[in-house]
Coordinates of C-alpha atoms (C1' of nucleotides) in Angstrom, one line a residue:
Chain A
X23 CA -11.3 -26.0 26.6
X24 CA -8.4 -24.3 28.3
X25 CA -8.8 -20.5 26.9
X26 CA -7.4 -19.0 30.0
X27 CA -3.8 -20.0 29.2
X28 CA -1.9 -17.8 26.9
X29 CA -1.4 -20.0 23.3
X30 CA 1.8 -20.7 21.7
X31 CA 2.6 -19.8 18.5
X32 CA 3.8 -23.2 17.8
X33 CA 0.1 -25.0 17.4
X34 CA -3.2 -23.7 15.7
X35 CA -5.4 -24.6 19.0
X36 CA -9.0 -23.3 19.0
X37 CA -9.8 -20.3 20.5
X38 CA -13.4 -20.8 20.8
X39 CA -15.6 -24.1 19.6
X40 CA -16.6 -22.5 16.2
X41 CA -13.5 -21.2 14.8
X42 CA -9.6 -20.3 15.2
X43 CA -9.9 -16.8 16.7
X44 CA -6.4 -16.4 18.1
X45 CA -6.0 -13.1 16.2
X46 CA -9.0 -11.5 17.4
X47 CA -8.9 -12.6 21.1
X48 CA -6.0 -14.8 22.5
X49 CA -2.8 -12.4 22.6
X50 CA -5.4 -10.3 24.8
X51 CA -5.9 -12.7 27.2
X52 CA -9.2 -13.0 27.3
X53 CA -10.8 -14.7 30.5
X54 CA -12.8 -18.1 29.9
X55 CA -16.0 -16.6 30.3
X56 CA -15.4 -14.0 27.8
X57 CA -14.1 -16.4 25.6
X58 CA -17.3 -18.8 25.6
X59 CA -19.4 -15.7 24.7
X60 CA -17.2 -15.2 21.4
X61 CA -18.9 -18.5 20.0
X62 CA -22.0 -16.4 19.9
X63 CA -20.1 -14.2 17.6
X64 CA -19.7 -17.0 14.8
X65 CA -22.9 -17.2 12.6
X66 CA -21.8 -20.0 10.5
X67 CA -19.0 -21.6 8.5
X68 CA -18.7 -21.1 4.9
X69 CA -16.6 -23.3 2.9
X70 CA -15.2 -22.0 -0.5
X71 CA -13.6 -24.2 -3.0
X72 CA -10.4 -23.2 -5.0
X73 CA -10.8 -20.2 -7.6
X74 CA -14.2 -19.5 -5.6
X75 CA -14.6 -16.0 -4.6
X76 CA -15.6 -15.6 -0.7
X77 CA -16.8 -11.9 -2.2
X78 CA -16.5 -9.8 -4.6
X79 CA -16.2 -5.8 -4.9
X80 CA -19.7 -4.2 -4.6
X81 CA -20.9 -7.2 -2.4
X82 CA -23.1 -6.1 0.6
X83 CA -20.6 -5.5 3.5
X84 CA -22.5 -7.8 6.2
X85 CA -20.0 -9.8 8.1
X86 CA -15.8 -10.7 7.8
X87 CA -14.3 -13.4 8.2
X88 CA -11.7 -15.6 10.3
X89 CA -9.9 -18.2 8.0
X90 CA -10.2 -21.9 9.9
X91 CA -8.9 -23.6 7.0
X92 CA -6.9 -22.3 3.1
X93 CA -5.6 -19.5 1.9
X94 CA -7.0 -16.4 0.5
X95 CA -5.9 -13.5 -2.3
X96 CA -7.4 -9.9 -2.2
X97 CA -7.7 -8.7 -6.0
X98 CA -8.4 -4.9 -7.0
X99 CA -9.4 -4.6 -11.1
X100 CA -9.4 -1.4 -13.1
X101 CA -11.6 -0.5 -15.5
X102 CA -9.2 -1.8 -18.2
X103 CA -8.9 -4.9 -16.6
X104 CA -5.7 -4.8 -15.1
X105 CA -5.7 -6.5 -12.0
X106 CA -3.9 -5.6 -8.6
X107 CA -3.6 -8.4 -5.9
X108 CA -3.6 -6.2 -2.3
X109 CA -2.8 -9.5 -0.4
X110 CA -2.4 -12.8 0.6
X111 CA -4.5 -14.5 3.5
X112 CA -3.6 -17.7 5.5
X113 CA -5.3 -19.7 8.4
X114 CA -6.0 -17.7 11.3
X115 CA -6.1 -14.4 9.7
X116 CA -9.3 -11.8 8.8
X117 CA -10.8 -10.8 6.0
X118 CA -13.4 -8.5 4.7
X119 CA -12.3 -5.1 7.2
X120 CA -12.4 -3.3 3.5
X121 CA -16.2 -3.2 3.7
X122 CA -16.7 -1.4 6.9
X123 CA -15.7 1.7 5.4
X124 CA -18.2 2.2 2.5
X125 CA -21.0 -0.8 3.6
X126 CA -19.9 -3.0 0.4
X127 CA -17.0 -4.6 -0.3
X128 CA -13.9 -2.6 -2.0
X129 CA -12.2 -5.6 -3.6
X130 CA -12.4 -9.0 -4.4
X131 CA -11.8 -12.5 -2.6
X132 CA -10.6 -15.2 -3.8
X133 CA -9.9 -18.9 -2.6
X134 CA -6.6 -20.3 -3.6
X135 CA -7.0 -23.5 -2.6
X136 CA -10.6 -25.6 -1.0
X137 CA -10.9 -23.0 2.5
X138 CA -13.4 -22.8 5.1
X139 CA -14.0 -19.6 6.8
X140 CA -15.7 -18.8 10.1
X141 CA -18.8 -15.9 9.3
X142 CA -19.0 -13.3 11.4
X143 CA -21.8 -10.9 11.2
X144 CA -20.3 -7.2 11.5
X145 CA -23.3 -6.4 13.7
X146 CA -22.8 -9.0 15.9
X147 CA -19.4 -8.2 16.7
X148 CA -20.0 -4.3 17.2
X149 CA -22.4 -5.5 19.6
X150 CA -20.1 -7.8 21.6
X151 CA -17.1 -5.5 21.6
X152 CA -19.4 -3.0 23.5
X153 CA -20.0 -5.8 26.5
X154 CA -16.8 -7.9 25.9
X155 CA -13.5 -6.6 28.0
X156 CA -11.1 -6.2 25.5
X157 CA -12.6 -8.0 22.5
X158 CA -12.9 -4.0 21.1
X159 CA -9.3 -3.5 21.4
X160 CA -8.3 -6.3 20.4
X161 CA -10.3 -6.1 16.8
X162 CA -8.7 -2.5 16.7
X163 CA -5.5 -4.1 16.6
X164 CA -6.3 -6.5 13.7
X165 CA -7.7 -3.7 11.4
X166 CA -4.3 -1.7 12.7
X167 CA -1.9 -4.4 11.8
X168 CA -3.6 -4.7 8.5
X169 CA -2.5 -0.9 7.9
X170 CA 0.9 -1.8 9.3
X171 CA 1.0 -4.4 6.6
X172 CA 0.1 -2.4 3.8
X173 CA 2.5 0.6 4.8
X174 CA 4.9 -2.3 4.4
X175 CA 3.7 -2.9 0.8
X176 CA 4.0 0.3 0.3
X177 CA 7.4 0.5 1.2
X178 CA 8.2 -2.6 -0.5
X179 CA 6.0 -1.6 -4.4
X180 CA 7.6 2.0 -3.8
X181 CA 11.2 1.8 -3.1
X182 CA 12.4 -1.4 -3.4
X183 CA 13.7 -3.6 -6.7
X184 CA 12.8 -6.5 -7.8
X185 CA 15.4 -9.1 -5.7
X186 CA 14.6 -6.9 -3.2
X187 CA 10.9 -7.0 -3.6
X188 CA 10.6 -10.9 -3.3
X189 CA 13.1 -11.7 -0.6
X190 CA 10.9 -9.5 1.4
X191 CA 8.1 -11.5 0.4
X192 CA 9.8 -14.9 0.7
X193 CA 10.9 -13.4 4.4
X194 CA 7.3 -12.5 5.2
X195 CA 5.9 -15.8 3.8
X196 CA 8.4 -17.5 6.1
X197 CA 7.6 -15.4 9.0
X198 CA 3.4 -16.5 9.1
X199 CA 4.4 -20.0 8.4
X200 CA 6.2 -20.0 11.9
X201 CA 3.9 -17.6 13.5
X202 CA 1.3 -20.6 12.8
X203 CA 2.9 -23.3 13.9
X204 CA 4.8 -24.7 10.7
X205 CA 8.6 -24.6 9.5
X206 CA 10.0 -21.5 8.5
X207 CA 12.3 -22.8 6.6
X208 CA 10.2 -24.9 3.9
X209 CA 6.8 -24.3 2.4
X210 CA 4.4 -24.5 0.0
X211 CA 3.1 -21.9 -1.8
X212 CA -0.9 -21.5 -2.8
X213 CA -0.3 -18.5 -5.3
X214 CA 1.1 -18.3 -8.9
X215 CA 4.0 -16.9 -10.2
X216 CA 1.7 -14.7 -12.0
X217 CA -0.2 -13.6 -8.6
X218 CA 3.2 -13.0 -6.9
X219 CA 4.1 -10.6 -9.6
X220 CA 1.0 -8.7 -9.4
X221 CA 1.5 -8.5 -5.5
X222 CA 5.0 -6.5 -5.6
X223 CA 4.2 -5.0 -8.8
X224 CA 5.9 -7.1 -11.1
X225 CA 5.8 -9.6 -14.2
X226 CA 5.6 -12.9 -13.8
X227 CA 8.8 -13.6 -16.0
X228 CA 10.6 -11.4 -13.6
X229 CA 9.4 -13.2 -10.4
X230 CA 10.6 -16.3 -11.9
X231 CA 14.0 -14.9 -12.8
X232 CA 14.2 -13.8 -9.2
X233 CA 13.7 -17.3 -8.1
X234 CA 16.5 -18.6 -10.2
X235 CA 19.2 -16.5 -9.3
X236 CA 17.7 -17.3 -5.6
X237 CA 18.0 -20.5 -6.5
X238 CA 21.8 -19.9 -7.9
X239 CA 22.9 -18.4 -5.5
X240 CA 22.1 -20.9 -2.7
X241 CA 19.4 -18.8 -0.8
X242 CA 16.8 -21.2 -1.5
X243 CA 15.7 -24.2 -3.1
X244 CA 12.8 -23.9 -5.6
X245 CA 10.7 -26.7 -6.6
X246 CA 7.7 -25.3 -8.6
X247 CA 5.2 -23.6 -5.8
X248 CA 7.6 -25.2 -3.1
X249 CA 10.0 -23.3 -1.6
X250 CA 12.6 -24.3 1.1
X251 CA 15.1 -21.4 2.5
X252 CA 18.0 -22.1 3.3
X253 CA 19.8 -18.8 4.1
X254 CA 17.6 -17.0 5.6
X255 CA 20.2 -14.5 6.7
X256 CA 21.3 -13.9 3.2
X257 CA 17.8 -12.9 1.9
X258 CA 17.7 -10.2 4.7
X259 CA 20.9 -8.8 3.3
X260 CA 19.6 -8.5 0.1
X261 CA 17.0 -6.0 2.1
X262 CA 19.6 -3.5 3.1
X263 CA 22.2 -1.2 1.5
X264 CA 20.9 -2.0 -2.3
X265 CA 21.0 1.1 -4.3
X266 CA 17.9 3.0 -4.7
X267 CA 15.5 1.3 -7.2
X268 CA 12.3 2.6 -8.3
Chain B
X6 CA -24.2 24.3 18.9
X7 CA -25.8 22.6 15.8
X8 CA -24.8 19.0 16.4
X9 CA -27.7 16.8 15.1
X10 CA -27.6 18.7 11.8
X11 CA -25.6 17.0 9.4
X12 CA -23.0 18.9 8.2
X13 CA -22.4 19.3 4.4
X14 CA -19.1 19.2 2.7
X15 CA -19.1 23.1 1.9
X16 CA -17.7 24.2 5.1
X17 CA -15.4 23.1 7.9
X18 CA -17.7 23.1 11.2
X19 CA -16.6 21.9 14.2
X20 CA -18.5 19.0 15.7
X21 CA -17.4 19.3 19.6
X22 CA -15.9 22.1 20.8
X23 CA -12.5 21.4 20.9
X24 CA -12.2 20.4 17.5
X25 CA -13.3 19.1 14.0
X26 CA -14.2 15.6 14.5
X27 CA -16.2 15.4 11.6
X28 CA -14.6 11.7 10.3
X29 CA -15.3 10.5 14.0
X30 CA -18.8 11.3 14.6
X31 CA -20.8 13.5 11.6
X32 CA -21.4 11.2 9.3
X33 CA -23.6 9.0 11.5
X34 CA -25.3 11.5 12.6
X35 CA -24.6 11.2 16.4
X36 CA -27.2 13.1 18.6
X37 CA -26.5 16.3 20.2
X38 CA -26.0 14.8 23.3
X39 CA -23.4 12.3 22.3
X40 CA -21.9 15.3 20.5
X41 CA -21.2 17.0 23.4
X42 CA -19.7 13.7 25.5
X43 CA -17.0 13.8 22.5
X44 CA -15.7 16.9 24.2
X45 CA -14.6 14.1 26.8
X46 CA -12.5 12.8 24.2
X47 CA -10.1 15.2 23.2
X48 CA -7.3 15.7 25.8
X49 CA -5.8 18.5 24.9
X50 CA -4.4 20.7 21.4
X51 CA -1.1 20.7 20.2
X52 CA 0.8 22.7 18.0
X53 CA 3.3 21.5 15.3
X54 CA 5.6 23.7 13.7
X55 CA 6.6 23.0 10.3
X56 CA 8.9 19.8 9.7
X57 CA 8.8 19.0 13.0
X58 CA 7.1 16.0 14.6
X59 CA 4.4 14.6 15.6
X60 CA 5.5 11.3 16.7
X61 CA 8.2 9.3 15.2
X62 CA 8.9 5.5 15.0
X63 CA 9.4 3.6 18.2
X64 CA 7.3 6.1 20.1
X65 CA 5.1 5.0 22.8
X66 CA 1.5 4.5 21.4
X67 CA -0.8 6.8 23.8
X68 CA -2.9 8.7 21.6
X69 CA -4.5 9.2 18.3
X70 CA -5.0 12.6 16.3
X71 CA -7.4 14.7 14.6
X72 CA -5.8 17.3 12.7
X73 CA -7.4 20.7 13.1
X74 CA -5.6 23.1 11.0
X75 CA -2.6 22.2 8.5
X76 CA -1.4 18.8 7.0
X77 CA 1.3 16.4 7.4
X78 CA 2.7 13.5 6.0
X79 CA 3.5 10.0 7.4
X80 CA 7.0 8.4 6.4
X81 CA 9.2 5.5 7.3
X82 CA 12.8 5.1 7.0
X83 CA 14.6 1.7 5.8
X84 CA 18.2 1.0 7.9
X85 CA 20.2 2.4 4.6
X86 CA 18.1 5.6 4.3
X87 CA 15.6 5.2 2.2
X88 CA 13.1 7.0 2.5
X89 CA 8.8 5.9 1.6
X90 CA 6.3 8.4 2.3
X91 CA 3.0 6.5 3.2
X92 CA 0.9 8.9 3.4
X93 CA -0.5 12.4 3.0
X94 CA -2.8 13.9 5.6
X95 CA -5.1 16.9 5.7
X96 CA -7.3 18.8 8.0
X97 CA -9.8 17.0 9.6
X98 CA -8.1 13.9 8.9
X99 CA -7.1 11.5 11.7
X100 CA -3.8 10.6 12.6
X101 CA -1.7 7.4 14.6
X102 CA -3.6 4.2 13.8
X103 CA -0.9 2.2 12.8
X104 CA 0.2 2.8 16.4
X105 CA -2.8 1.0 18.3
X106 CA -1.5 -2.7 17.2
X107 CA 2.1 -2.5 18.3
X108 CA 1.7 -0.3 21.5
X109 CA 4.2 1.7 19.6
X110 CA 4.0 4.2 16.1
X111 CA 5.7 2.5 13.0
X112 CA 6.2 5.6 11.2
X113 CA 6.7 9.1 11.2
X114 CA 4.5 11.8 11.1
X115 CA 5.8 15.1 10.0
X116 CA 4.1 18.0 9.2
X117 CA 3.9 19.6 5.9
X118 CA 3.0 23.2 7.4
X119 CA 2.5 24.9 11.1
X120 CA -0.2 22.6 12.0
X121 CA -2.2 22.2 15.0
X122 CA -3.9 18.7 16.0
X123 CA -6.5 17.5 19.0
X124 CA -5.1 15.0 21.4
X125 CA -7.3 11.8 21.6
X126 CA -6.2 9.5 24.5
X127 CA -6.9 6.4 22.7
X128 CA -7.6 4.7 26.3
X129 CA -10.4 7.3 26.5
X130 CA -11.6 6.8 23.3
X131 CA -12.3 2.9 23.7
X132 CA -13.7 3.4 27.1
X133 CA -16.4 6.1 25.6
X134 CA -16.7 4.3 22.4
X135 CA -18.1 1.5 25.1
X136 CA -20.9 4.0 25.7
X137 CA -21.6 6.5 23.0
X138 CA -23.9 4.9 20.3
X139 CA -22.6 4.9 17.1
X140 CA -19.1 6.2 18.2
X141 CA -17.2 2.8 18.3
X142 CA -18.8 1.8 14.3
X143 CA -17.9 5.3 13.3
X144 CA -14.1 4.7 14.6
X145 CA -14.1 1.4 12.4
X146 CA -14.8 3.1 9.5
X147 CA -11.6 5.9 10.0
X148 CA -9.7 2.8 10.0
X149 CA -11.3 0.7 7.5
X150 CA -11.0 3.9 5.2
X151 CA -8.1 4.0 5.6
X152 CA -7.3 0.6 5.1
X153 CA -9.0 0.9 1.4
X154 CA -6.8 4.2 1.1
X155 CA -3.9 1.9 1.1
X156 CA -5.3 -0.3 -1.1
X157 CA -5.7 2.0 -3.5
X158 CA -2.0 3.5 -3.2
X159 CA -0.8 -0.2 -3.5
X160 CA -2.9 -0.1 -7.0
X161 CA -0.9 3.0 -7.6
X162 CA 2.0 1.8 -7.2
X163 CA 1.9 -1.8 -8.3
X164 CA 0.5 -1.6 -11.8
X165 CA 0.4 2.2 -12.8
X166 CA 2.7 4.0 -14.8
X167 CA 3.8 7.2 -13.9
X168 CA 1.5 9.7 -15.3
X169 CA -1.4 7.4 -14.4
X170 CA 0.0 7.7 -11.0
X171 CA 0.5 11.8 -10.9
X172 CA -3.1 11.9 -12.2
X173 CA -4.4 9.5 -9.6
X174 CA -2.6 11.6 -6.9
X175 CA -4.2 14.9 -8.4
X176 CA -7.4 14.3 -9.0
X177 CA -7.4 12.4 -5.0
X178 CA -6.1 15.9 -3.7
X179 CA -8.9 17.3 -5.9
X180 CA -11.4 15.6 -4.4
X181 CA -10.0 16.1 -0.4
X182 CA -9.7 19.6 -0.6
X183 CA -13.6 19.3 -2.4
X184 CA -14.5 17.2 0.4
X185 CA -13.2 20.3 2.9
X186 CA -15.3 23.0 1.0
X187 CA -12.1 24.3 -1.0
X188 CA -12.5 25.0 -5.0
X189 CA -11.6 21.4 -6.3
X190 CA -9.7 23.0 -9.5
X191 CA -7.2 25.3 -7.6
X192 CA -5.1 24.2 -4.7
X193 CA -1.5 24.7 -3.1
X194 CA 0.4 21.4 -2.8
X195 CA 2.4 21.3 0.6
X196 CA 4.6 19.3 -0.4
X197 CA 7.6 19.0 -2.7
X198 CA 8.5 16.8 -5.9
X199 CA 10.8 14.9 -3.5
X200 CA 7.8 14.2 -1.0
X201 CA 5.1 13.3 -4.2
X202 CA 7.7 10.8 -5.8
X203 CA 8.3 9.1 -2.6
X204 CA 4.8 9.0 -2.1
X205 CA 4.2 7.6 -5.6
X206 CA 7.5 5.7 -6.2
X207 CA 8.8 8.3 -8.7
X208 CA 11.8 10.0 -8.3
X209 CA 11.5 13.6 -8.2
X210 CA 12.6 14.8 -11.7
X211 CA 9.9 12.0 -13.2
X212 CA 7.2 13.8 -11.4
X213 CA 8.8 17.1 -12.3
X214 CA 8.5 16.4 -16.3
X215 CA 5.2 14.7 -15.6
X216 CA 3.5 18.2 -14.7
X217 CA 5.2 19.9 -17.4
X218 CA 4.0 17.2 -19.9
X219 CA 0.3 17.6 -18.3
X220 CA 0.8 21.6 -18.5
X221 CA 2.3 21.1 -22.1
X222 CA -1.2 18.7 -23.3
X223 CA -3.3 21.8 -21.1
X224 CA -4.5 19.7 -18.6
X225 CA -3.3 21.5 -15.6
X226 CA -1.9 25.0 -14.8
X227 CA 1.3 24.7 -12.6
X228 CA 3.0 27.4 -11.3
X229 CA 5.0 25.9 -8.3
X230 CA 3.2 24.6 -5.8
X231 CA 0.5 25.9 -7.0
X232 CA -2.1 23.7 -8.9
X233 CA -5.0 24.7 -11.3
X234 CA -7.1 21.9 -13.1
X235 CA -8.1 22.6 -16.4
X236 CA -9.4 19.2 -17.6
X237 CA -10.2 17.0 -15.2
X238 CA -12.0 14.6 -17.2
X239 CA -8.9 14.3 -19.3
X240 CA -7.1 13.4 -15.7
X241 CA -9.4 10.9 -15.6
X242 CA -9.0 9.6 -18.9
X243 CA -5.3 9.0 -18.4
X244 CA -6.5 6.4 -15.4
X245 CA -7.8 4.1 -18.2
X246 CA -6.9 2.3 -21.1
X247 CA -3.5 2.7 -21.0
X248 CA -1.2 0.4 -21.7
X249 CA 0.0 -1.7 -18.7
X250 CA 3.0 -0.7 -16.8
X251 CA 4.8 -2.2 -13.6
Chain C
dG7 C1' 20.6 45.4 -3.7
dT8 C1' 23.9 40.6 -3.2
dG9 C1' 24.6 36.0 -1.8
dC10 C1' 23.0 31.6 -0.4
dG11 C1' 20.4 27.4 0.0
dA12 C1' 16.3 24.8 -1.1
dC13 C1' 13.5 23.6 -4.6
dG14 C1' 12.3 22.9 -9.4
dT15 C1' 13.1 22.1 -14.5
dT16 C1' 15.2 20.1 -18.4
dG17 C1' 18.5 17.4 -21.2
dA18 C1' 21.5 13.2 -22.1
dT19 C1' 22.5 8.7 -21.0
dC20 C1' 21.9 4.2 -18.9
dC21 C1' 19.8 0.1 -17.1
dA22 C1' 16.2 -2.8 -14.7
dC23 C1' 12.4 -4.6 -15.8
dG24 C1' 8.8 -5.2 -19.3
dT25 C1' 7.6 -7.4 -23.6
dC26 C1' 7.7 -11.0 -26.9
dA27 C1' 8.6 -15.5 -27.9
dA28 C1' 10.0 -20.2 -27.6
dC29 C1' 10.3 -24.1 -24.8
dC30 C1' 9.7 -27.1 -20.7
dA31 C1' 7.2 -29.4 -16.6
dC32 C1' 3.4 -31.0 -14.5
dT33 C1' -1.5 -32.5 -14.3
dA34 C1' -5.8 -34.0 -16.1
dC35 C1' -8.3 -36.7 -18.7
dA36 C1' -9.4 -39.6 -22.8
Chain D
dT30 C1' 0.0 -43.6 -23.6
dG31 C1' -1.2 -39.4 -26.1
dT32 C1' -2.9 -34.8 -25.9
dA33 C1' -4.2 -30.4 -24.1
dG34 C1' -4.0 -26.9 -20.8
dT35 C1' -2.0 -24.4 -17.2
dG36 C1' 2.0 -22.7 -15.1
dG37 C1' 7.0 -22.0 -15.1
dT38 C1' 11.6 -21.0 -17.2
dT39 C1' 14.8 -18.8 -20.2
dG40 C1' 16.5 -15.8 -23.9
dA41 C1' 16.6 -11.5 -26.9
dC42 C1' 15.3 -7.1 -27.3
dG43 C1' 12.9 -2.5 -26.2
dT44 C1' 11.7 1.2 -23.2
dG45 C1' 10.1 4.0 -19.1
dG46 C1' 12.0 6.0 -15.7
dA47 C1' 16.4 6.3 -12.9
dT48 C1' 20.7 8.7 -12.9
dC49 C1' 23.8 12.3 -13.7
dA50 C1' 24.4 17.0 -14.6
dA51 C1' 23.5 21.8 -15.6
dC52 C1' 20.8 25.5 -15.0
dG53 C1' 16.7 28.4 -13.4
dT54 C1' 13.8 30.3 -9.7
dC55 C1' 12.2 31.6 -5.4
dG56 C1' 12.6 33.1 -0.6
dC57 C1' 15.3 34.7 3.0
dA58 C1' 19.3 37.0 5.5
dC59 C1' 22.0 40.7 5.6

DNA sequence: GTGCGACGTTGATCCACGTCAACCACTACA
DNA sequence: TGTAGTGGTTGACGTGGATCAACGTCGCAC
């Protein structure tokens, strides 16, 4: 296996034998030998099938996990049963970085279509980022973009509206569908209507009217859960000098 | 220098010399010895006068922060103006994470009050985090804290309505100043109306009639910026059971 | 003191989005 | 092919919080 050469974005190639570990390790760079050693980091694979939950909040924090195959949501529920979806999870990304904090999981995980995930054991990982050159930095950047990411939700659930709200989603979608080899300009999405709402903060009904007028308006072309884009530059104008919702 | 001791909530000792490190290092109990090699860490202090920076967005990414005396909070700015806070911070607290994965910060920090902050090179603290037992897990779970800090905040803000979400903010301030040895039921805010709706995607004059509603139903004392608690558990109760919003 | 500027409160009005409800599209399975 | 269930769309209507506006209060400079 070639580990030594930097990856393009435009394939999903193995980083090690086990598991697609490009996030952790590859835009680091790591040398072939270091890069061998990271199969010692994968304990096993785990498939989940659609609906299944990888975890659930109050689970035993004992490992995370890199996605090799499907699609993930991140689910929060109050006491009163309203639920909160903190994010959506494709191939190649991580999960489970909630748990470090308080040794059990903060939030649930849920499949949303048949996934596999790479397991690896938390321990196993603290102990290879000590030997490893750069494998400890480069996890620091994962658990850092996550916070990046969710200053964006932030941004988006606290001052944005609703058109607003979903062409930045749409945009973002569009933007990890490239960044993992796939076109940016038509895909398929795993979640609900119901699931996007709850992600920016919105009702369903609302996330559907947003697609139509989309739709209308010649931004995109909605087909059920597919969604092609086909002004890409339009949706980012929508992101900019809107009056002040929310 | 008591180091192996733990260090209980009442009181805010230092754990190095140079400054309060507790998140970093107390609560795993670190020996003495490593104790001391944390003095290594911090570079140097730094004062911050009131509204003035700390870093803003697009600075270079060289160093994280512990605050040692003061607060601040964390913003970013969309191209028409608007403005999202994303965060509040308080002594003790650590500071510049979302900087480590893009080699630059992707917000600003500002602070709420003359403020004064340790310096941690972040090269330094990877290469001793190499060494020092327990340092490296402890800095996992300052991110992964925060991480579930966000999570919560996204909760906040995607399915609360807004006294739920002034009572959520509260009772959290409640509980940090607690957590610094301050009287949990009297505290100054630092921060304007302006700075708290931002923060919870309210506009200023919602949050204003919010604390006169909660002063009206005697749940808290407000005189400015200065907060009593009179009913907590009636705080609490407004988290629950209420009917959905958002 | 007086004046000024930042911050906070309160009222009146408006509107974006939630709510409720009906209907449609797709899939699964008998 | 019918039937049931899940998910999506669309319309009518209500409301929580934004917006606009006026006024109050505090702290500071002089």
């Amino acid at each position: 296996m070639k580990a030594t050469v930097p990856i393009s974005s435009a394939g999903l190639k193995t980083a090690c034998s086990q598991c697609n570990l490009q996030e952790l390790c590859l835009p680091f760079g790591l040398s072939e030998n270091d890069i061998d050693r990271l199969d010692e980091l994968v304990g096993t694979r785990r498939k989940i099938k659609r609906q299944q939950h990888l975890y659930r909040a109050g689970d035993l924090f004992e490992a995370i996990y890199a996605i090799r195959a499907g699609s993930f949501k991140t689910d929060v529920l109050l006491e009163d049963g309203r639920e909160q979806v903190t994010g959506f999870q494709m191939t190649g990304e991580i999960i489970g970085l909630d748990g470090i904090s308080t040794e059990f999981h903060t939030c649930n995980s849920i499949a949303l279509e048949d996934s596999e995930v790479c397991v690896i054991p938390y321990a196993k990982l603290e102990e290879l980022s000590r030997k490893v050159e750069g494998l400890q930095h480069q996890f620091h950047k994962v658990m850092s973009r996550e916070i990046v990411r969710d200053h964006g939700v932030m941004m988006l659930l606290g001052s944005m509206r609703a058109e607003e709200r979903l062409a930045a989603f749409l945009l973002n979608m569009s933007q990890r569908f490239t960044a993992r080899g796939f076109s940016s300009a038509e895909f398929h999405l795993r979640m609900t209507r119901e699931e996007i709402g709850s992600y920016l903060g919105l009702k369903l009904e609302t996330v559907s009217r947003a697609f139509s007028r989309f739709q209308d308006e010649g931004l995109i072309a909605v087909q059920q859960k597919h969604i092609r884009i086909l002004d890409g530059a339009g949706l980012k104008r929508l992101l900019q000098h809107q009056p002040a919702g929310g």
